[in-house]
Short mmCIF file of C-alpha atoms in Angstrom, two decimals:
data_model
loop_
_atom_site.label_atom_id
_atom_site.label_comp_id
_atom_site.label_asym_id
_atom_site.label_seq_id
_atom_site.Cartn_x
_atom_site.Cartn_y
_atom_site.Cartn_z
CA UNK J 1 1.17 19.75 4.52
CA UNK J 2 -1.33 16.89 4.38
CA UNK J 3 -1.41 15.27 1.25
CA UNK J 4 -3.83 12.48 1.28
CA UNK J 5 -6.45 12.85 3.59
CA UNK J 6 -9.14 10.41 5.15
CA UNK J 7 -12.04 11.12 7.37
CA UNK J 8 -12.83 9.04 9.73
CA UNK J 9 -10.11 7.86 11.26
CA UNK J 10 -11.96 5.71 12.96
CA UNK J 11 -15.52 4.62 12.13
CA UNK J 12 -18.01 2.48 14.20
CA UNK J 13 -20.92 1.35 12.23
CA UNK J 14 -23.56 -1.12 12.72
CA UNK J 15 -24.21 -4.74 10.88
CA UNK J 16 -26.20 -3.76 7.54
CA UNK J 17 -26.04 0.02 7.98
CA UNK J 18 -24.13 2.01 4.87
CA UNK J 19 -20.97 3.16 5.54
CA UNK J 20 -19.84 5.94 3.39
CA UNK J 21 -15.36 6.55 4.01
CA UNK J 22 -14.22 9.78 2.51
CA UNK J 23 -10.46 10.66 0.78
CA UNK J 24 -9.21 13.72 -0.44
CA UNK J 25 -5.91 14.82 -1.94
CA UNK J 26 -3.99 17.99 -2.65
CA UNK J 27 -1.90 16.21 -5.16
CA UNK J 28 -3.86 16.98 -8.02
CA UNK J 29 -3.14 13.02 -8.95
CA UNK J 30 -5.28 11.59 -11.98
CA UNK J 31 -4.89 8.08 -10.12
CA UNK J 32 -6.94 7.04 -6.55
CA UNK J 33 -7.24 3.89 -5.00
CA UNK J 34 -9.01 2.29 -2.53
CA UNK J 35 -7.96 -0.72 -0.26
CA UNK J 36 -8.45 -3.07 2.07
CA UNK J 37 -6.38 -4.48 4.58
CA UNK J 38 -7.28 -6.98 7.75
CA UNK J 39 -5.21 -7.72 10.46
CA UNK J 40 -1.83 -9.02 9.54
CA UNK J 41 -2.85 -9.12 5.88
CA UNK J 42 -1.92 -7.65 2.43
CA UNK J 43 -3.59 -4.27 1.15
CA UNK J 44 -5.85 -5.59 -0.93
CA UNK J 45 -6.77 -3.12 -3.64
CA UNK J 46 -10.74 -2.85 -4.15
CA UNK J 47 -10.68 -0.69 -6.88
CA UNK J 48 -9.37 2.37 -8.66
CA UNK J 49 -9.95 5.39 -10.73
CA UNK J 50 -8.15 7.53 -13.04
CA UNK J 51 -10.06 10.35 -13.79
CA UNK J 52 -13.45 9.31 -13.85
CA UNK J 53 -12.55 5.99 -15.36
CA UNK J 54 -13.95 3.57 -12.52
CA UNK J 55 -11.85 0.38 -12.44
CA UNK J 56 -12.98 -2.08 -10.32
CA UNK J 57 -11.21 -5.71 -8.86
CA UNK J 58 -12.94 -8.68 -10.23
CA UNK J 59 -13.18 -10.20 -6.87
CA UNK J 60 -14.33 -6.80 -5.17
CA UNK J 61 -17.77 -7.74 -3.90
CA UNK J 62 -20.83 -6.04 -4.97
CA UNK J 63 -21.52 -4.74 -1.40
CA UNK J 64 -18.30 -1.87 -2.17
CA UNK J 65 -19.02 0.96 -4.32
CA UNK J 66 -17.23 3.94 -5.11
CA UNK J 67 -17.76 7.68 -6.18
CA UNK J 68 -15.29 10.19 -7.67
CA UNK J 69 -17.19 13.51 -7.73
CA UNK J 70 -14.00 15.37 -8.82
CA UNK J 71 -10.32 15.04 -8.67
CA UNK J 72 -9.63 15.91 -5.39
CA UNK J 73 -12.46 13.83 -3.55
CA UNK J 74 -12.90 10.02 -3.76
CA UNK J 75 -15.48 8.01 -1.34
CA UNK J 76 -16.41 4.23 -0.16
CA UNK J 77 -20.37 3.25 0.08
CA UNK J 78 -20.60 -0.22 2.05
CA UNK J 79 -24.01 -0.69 1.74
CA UNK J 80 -24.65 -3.00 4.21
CA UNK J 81 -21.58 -3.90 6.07
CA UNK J 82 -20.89 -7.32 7.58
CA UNK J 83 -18.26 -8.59 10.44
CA UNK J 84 -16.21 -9.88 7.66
CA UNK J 85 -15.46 -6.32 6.86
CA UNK J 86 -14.49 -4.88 9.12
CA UNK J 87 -10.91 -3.69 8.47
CA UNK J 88 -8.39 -0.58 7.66
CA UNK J 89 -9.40 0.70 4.41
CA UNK J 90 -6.52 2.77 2.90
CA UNK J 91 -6.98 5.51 -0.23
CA UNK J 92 -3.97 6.19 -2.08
CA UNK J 93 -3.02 8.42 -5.19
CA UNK J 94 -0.78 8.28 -8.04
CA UNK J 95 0.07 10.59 -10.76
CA UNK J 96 -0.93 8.50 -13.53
CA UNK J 97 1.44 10.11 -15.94
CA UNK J 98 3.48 7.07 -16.06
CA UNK J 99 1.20 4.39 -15.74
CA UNK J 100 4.11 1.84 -14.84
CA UNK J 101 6.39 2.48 -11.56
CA UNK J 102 4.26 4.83 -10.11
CA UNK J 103 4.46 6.09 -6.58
CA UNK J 104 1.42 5.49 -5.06
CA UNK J 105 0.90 8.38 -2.05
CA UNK J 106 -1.28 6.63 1.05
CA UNK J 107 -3.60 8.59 3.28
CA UNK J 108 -3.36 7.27 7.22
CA UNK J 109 -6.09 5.17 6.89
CA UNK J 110 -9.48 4.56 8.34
CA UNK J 111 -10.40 1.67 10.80
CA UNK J 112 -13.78 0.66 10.21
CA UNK J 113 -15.60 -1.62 13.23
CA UNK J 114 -18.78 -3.55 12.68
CA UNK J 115 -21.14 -4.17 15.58
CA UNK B 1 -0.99 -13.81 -11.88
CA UNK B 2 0.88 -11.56 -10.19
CA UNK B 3 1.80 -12.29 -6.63
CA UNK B 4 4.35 -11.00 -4.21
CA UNK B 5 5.75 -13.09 -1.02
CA UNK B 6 7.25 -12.33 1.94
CA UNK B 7 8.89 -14.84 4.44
CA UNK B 8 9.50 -13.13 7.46
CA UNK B 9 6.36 -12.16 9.34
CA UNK B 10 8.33 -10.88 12.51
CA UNK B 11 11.96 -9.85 12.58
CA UNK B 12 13.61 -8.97 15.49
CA UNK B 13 17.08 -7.27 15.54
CA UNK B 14 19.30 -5.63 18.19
CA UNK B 15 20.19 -2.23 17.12
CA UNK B 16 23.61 -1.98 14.66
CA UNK B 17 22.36 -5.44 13.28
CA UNK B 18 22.37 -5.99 9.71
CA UNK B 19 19.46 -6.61 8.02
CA UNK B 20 17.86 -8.11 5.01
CA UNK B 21 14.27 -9.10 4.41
CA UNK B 22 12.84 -11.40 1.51
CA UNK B 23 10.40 -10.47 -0.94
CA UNK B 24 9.50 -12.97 -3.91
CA UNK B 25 7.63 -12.25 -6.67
CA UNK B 26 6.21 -13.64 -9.82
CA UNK B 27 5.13 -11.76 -12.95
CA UNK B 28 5.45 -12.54 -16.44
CA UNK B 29 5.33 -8.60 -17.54
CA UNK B 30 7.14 -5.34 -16.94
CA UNK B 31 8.42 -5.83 -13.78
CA UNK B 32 8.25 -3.50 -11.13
CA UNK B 33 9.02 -3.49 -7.75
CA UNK B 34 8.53 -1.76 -4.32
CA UNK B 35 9.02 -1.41 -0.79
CA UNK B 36 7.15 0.50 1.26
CA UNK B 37 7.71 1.08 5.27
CA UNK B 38 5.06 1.85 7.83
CA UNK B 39 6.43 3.84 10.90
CA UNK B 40 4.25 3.18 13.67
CA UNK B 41 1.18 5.78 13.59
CA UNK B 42 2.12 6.76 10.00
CA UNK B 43 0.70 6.05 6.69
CA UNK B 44 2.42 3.82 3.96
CA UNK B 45 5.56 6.03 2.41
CA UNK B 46 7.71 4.68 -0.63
CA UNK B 47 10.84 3.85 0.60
CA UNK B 48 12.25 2.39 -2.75
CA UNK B 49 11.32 1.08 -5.91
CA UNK B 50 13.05 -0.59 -9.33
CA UNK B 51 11.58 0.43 -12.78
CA UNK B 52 14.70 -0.62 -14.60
CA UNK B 53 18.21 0.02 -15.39
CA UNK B 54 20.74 -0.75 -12.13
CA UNK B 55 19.13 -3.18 -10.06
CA UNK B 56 20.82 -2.40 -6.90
CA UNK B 57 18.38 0.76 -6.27
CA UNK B 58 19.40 2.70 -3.45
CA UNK B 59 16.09 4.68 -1.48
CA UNK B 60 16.09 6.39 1.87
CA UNK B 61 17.28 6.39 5.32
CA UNK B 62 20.25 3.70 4.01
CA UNK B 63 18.25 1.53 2.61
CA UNK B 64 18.94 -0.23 -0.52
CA UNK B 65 17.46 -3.82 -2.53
CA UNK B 66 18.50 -5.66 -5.08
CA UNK B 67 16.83 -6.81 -8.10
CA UNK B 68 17.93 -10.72 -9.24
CA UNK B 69 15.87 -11.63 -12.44
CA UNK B 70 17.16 -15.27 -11.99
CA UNK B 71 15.74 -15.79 -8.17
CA UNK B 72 12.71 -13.29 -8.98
CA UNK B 73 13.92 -11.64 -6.01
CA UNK B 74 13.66 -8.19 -4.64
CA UNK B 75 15.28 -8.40 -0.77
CA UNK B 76 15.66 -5.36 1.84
CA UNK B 77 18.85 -4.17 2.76
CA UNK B 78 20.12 -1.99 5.78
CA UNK B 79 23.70 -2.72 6.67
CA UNK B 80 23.56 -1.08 10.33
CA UNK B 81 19.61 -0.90 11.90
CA UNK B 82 18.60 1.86 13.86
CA UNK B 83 15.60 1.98 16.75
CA UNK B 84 13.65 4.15 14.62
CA UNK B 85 13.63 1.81 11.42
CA UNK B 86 11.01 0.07 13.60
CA UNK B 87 8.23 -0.41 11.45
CA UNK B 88 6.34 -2.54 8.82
CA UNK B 89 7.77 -2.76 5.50
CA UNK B 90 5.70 -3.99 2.24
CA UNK B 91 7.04 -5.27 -0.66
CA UNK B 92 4.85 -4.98 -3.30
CA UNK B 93 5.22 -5.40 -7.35
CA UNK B 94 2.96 -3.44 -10.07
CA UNK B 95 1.74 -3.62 -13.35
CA UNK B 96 -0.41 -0.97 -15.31
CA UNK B 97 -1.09 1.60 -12.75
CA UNK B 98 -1.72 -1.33 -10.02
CA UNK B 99 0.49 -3.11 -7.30
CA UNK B 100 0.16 -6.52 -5.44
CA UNK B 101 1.11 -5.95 -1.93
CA UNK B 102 3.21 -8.53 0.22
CA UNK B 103 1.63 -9.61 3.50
CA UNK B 104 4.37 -7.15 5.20
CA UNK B 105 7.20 -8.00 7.62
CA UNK B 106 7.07 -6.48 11.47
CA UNK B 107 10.66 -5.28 12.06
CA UNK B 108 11.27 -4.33 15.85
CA UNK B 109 15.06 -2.53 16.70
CA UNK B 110 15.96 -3.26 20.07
CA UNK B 111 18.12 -0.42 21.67
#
């Protein structure tokens, strides 16, 4: 029944050591997103793709990179984490049919923690 | 730029309370707006949105908000609160295939 799915849930990693966060969906959705959201903040969308169209936030820092190896599977490189990011880092999916008013479907998240 | 606002931080109601929460926006495009709710443990769900037509939109669970052009307004609804509509709830507004989340408002139903 899962629909968008992230692994970890929870992921411990140390200061400057890549991080790779994993989505998948059984959605078949052109559209995925990754965000970002700290404690008592807004999502704060990093990037997205649709398809393999890689669309990336202007302020998105260099240190975030993303991979979409095929529709169902989307992932998050930190390559060298910092304190400052720790934070829940949501992927979400849309249909991308529309392109305005879409739905966006969230997975439950994964709380990253930087030692 | 886009941007979406919401006042309340922290609302707390006693059950069979009405409520209504605030969400702002500003956009100079196709407008479109959205509320999501976060049950505790659960992901982000829709729980209504506004494309266009009637802008008293109607989503789940008795919910229902109200789109005023004029006050660039998009406020929550619930006429009667339950315990289990404790949650977070994002407003949020969207342009090409992108939204602008709200910073959220904490709504706790006391029994």
């Amino acid at each position: 029944d899962a629909m968008v799915i992230q692994n970890p849930r929870y992921q411990v990693t140390q200061f400057g050591k890549p991080v790779t966060l994993s989505c998948s969906q059984t959605l078949n959705h052109n559209v995925m997103y990754w965000y970002q959201q700290k404690s008592s903040q807004a999502p704060k969308l990093l990037f997205h793709y649709y398809d393999k169209d890689f669309n990336n936030e202007a302020d998105t820092p260099d240190n975030f990179q993303s991979r979409r190896p095929n529709t169902s599977f989307c992932f998050l490189d930190i390559r060298s984490p910092g304190l400052g990011d720790a934070a829940m880092y949501l992927c979400a999916t849309s249909r991308g049919s529309q392109g305005f008013g879409e739905t966006q479907y969230f997975g439950p998240g994964t709380r990253l923690l930087v030692l | 730029a886009q941007s979406v606002s919401q006042h309340n931080h922290h609302v707390i109601l006693s059950e069979a309370a009405s409520l209504e929460l605030g969400c702002n926006y500003s956009y100079g495009g196709t407008v479109n707006l959205f509320w999501y709710v976060q049950y505790p443990g659960q992901h982000l769900q829709l729980l209504l949105k506004y494309f266009s037509g009637d802008p008293l939109v109607k989503g789940i669970k008795g919910f229902e908000a109200e789109f005023i052009k004029s006050k660039f307004s998009f406020n929550l609804r619930k006429p009667s609160v339950q315990w289990s509509d404790t949650a977070e709830y994002f407003c949020a507004g969207g342009g090409y295939q992108k939204v602008t989340f709200g910073t959220g408002t904490k709504l706790q139903v006391i029994p």
